[in-house]
PDB file of C-alpha atoms in Angstrom:
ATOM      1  CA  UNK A1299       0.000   0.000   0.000  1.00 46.00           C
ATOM      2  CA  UNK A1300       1.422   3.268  -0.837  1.00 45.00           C
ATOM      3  CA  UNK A1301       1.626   6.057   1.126  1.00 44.00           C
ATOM      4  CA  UNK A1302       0.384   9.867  -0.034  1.00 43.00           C
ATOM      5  CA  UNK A1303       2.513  12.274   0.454  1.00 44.00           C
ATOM      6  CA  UNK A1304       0.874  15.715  -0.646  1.00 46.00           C
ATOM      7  CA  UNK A1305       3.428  17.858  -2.575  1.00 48.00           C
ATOM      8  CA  UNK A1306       4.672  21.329  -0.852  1.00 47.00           C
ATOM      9  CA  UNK A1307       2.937  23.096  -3.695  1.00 47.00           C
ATOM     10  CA  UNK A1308      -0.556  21.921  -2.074  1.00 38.00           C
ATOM     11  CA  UNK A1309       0.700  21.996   1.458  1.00 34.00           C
ATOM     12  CA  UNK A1310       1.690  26.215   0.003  1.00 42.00           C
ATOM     13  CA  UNK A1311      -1.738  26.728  -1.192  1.00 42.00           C
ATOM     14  CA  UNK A1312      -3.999  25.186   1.406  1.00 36.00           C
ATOM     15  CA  UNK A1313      -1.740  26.802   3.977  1.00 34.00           C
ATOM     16  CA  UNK A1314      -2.090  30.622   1.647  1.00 36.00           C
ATOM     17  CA  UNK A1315      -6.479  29.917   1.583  1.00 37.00           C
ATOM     18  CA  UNK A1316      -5.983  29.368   5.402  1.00 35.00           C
ATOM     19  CA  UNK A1317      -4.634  32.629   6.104  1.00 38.00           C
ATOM     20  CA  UNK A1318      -6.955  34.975   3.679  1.00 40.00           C
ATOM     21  CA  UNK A1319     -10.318  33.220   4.947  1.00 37.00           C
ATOM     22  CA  UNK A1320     -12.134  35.792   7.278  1.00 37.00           C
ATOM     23  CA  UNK A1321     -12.410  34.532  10.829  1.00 39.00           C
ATOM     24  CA  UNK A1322     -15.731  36.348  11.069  1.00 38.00           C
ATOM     25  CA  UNK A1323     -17.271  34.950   7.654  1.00 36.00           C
ATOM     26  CA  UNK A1324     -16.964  31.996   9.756  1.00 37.00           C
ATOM     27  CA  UNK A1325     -19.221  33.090  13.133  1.00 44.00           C
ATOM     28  CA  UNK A1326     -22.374  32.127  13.408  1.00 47.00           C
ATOM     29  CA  UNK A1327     -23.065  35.858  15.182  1.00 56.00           C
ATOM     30  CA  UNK A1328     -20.845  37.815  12.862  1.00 54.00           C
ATOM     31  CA  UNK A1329     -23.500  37.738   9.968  1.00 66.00           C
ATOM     32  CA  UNK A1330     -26.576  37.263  12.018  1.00 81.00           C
ATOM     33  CA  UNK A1331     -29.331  40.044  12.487  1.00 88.00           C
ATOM     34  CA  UNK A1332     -32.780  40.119  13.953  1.00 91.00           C
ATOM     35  CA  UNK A1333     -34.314  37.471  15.491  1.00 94.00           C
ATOM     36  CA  UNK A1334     -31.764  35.066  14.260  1.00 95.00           C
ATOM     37  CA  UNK A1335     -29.547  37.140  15.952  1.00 95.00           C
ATOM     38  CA  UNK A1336     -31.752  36.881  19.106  1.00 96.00           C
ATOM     39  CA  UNK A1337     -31.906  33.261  19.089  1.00 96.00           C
ATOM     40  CA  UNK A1338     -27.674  33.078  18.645  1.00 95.00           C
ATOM     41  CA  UNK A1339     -27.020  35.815  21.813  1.00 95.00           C
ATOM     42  CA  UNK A1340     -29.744  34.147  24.167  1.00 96.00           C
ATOM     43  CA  UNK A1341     -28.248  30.598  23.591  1.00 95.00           C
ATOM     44  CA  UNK A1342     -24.964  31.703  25.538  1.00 93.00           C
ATOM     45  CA  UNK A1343     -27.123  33.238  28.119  1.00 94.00           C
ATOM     46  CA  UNK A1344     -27.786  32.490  31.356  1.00 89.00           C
ATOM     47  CA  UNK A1345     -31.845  32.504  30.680  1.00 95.00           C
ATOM     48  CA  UNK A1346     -32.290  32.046  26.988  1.00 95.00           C
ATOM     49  CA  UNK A1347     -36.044  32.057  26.843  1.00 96.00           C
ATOM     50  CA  UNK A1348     -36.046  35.011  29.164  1.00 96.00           C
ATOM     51  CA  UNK A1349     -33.365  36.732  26.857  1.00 97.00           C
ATOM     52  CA  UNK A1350     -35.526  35.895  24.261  1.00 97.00           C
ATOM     53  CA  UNK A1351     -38.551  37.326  25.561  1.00 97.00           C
ATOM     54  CA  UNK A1352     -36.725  40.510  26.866  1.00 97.00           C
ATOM     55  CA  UNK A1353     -35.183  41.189  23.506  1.00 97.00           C
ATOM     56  CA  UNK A1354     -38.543  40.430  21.477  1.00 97.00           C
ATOM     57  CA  UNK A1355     -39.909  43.317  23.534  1.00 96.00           C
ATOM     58  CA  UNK A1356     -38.700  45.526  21.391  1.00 96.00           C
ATOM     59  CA  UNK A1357     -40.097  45.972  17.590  1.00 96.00           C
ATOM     60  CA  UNK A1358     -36.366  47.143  16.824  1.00 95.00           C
ATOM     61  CA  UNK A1359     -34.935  43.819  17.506  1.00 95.00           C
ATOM     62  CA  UNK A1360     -36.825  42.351  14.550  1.00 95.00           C
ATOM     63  CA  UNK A1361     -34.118  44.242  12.309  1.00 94.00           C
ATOM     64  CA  UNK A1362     -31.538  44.681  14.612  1.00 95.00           C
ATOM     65  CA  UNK A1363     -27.856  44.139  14.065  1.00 95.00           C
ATOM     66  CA  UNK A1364     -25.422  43.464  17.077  1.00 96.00           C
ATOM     67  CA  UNK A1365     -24.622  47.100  17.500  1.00 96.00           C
ATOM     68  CA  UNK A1366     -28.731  48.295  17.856  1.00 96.00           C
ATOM     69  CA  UNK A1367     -28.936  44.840  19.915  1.00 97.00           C
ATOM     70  CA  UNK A1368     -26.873  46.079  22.252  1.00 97.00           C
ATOM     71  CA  UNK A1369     -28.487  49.565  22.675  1.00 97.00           C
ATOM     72  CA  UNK A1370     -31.955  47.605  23.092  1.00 97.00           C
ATOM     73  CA  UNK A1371     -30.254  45.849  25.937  1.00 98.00           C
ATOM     74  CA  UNK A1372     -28.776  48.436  27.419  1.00 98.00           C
ATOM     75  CA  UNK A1373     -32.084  50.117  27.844  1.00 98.00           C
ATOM     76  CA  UNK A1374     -33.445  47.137  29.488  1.00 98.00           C
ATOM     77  CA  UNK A1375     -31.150  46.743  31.848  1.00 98.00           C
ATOM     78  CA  UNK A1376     -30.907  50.394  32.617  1.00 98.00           C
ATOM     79  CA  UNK A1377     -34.305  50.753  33.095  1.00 98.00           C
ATOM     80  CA  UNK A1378     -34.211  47.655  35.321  1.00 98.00           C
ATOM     81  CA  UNK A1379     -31.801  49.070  37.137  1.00 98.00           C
ATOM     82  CA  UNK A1380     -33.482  52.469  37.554  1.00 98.00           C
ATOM     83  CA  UNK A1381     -37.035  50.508  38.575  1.00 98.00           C
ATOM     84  CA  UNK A1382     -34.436  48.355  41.127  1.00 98.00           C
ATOM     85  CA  UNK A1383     -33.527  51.806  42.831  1.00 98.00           C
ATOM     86  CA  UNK A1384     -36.657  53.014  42.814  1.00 98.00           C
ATOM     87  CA  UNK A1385     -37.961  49.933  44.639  1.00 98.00           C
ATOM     88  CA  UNK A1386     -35.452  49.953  47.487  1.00 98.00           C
ATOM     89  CA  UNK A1387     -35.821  53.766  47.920  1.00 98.00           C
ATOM     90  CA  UNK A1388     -39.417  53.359  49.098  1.00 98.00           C
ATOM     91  CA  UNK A1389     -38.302  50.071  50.642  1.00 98.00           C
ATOM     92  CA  UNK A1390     -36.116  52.037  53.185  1.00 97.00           C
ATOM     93  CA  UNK A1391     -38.480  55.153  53.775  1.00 97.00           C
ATOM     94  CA  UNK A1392     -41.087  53.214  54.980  1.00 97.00           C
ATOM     95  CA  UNK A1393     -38.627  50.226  57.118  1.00 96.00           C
ATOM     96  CA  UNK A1394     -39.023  50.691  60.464  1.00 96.00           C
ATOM     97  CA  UNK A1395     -36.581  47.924  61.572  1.00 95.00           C
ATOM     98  CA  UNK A1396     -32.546  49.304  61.741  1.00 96.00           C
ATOM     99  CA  UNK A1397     -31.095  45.713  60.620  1.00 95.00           C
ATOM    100  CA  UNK A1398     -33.111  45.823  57.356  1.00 96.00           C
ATOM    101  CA  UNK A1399     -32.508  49.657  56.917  1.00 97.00           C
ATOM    102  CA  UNK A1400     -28.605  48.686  56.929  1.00 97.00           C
ATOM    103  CA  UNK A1401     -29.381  45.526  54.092  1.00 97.00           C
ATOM    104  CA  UNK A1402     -31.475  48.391  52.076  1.00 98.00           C
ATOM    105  CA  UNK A1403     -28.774  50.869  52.453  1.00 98.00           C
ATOM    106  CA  UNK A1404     -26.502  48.086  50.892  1.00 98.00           C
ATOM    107  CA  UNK A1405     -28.415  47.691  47.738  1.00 98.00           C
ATOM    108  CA  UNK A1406     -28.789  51.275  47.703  1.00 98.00           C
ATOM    109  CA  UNK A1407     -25.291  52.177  47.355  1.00 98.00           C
ATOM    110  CA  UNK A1408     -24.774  48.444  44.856  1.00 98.00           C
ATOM    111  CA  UNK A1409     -27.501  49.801  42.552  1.00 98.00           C
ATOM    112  CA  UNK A1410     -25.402  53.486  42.279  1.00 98.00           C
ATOM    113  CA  UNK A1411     -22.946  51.319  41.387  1.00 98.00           C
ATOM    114  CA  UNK A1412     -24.757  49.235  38.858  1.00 98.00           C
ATOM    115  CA  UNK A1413     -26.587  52.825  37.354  1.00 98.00           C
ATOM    116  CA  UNK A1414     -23.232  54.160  36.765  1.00 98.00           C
ATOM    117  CA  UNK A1415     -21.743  50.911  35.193  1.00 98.00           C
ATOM    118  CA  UNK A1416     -24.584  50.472  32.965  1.00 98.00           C
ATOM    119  CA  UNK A1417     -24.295  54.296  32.291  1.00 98.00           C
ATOM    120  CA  UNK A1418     -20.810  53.559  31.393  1.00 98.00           C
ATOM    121  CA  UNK A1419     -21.606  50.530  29.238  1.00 98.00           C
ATOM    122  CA  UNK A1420     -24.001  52.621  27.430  1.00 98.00           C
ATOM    123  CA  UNK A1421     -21.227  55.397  26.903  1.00 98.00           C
ATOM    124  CA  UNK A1422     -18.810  53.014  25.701  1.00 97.00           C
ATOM    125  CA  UNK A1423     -21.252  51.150  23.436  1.00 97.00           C
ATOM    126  CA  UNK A1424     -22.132  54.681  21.214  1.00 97.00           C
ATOM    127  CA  UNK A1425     -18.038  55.564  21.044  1.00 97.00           C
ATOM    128  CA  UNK A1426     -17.189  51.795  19.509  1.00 95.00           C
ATOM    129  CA  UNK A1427     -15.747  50.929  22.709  1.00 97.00           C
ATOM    130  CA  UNK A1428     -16.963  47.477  22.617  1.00 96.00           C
ATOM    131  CA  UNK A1429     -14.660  45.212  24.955  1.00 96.00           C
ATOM    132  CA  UNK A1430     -15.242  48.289  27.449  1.00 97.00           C
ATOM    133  CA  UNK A1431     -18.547  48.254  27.377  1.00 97.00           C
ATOM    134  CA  UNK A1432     -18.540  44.408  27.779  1.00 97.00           C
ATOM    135  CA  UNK A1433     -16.193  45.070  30.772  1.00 97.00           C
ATOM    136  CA  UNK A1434     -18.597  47.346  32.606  1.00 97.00           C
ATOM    137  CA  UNK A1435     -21.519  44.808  32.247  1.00 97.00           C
ATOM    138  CA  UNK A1436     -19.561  42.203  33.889  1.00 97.00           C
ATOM    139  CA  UNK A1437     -19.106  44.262  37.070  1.00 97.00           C
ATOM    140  CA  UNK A1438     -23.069  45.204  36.320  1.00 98.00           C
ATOM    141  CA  UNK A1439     -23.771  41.112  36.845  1.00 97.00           C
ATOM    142  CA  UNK A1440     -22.193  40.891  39.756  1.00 96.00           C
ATOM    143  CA  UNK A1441     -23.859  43.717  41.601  1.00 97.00           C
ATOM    144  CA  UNK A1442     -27.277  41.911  42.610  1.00 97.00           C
ATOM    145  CA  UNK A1443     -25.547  39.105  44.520  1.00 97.00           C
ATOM    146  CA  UNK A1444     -23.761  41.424  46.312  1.00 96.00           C
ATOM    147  CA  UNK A1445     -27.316  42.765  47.379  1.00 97.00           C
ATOM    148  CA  UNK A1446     -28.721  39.553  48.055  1.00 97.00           C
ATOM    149  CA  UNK A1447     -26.053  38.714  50.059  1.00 96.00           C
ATOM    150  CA  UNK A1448     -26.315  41.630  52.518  1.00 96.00           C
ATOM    151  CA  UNK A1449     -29.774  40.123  53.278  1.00 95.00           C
ATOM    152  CA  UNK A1450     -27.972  37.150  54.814  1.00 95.00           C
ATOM    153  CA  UNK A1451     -25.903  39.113  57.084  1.00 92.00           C
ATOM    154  CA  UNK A1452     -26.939  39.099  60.931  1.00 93.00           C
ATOM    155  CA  UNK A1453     -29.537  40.310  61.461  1.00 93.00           C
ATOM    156  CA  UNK A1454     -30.761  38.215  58.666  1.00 92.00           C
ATOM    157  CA  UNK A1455     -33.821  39.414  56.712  1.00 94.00           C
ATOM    158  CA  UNK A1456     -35.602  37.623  54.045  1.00 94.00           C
ATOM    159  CA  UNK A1457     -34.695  40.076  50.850  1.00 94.00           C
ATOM    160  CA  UNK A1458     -38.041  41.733  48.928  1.00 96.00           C
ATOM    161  CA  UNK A1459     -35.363  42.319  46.260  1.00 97.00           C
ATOM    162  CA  UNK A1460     -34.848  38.439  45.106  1.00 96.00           C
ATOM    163  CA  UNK A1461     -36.504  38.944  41.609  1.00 97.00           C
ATOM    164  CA  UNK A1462     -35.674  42.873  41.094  1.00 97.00           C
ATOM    165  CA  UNK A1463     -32.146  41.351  41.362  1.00 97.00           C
ATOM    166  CA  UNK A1464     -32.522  38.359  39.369  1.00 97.00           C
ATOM    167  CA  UNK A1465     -33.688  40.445  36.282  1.00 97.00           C
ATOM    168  CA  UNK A1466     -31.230  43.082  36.952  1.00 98.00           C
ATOM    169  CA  UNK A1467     -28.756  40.763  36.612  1.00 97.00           C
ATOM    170  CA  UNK A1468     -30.175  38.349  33.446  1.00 97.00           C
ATOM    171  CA  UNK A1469     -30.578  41.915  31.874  1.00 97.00           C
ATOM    172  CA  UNK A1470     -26.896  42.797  32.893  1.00 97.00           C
ATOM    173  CA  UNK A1471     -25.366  39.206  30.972  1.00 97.00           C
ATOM    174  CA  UNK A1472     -27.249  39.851  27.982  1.00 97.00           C
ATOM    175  CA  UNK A1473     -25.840  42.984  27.461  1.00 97.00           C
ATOM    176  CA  UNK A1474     -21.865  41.137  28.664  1.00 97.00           C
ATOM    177  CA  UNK A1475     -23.120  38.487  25.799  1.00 96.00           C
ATOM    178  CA  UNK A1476     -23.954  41.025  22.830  1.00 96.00           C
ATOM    179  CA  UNK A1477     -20.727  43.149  23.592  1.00 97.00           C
ATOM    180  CA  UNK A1478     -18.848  40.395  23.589  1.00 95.00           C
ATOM    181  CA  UNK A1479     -20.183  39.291  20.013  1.00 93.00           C
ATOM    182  CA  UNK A1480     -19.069  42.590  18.213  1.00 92.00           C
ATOM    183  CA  UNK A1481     -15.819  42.427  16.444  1.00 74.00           C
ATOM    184  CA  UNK A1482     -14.246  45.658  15.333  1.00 57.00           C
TER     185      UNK A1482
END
């Protein structure tokens, strides 16, 4: 039985199409818009029906590349995040007990935080500052444990903030997920 031995020539020429195909031609994401696009982000999500739903919410998704993708998501997170505040605002004007005041006051000043990195994600996003926009996002995610965890804290309290965070933070990965997808 012989043995094939392709000539250099070949080994040249597959090796010159290797370098001149476009990484991006190749994603899945890179081409995708609209719902497609939808289904794509949500699958490396850590809800994907709920990303689904969230991003369906807005007509402009039905068209959408990953760039007005983003902005949608950015404005649902950012208004979760505003609605979040809200919430614990009148949570701790009308708490009458100090060890729950103190948990509040927490997620008060971890929701500032998550406004302003949302803000900055948002900021980033319109200048083409994609990986920095990603980057704020992530430290968006992590915000709501930190408020659920103040909760558990002595004295513990059971938190009225469980699903404000829970969105807040779904909201916040979506918005890590589409950054992350856009190439410059």
């Amino acid at each position: 039985m012989a043995l094939l031995v392709p000539s250099s020539s070949l080994l040249i020429s597959l090796l010159l199409v290797l370098l001149f195909i476009d990484p991006s031609a190749a994603s899945p994401i890179a081409n995708a818009t609209g719902y497609a696009l939808v289904a794509r982000i949500c699958e490396q999500t850590y809800n994907k029906y709920y990303c689904t739903d969230a991003l369906k919410s807005d007509p402009r998704t039905k068209t959408a590349d990953a760039k007005a993708l983003l902005e949608v998501s950015l404005k649902l997170a950012s208004s979760n995040a505003t609605a979040t505040t809200l919430m614990i605002q009148s949570l701790l004007k009308d708490a009458k007990d100090p060890g729950l005041k103190d948990h509040l006051q927490v997620c008060a000043d971890v929701y500032k935080g998550i406004v302003d990195d949302l803000t900055r994600a948002n900021a980033s996003s319109k200048s083409g500052q994609y990986d920095d926009a990603r980057k704020s996002a992530i430290r968006a995610t992590h915000g709501p444990e930190s408020c659920e965890v103040a909760f558990k804290e002595p004295p513990a309290h059971k938190t009225p903030l469980s699903t404000y965070n829970f969105y807040v933070e779904l909201l916040s990965d979506i918005v890590v997920n589409i950054a992350s997808s856009i190439k410059l």
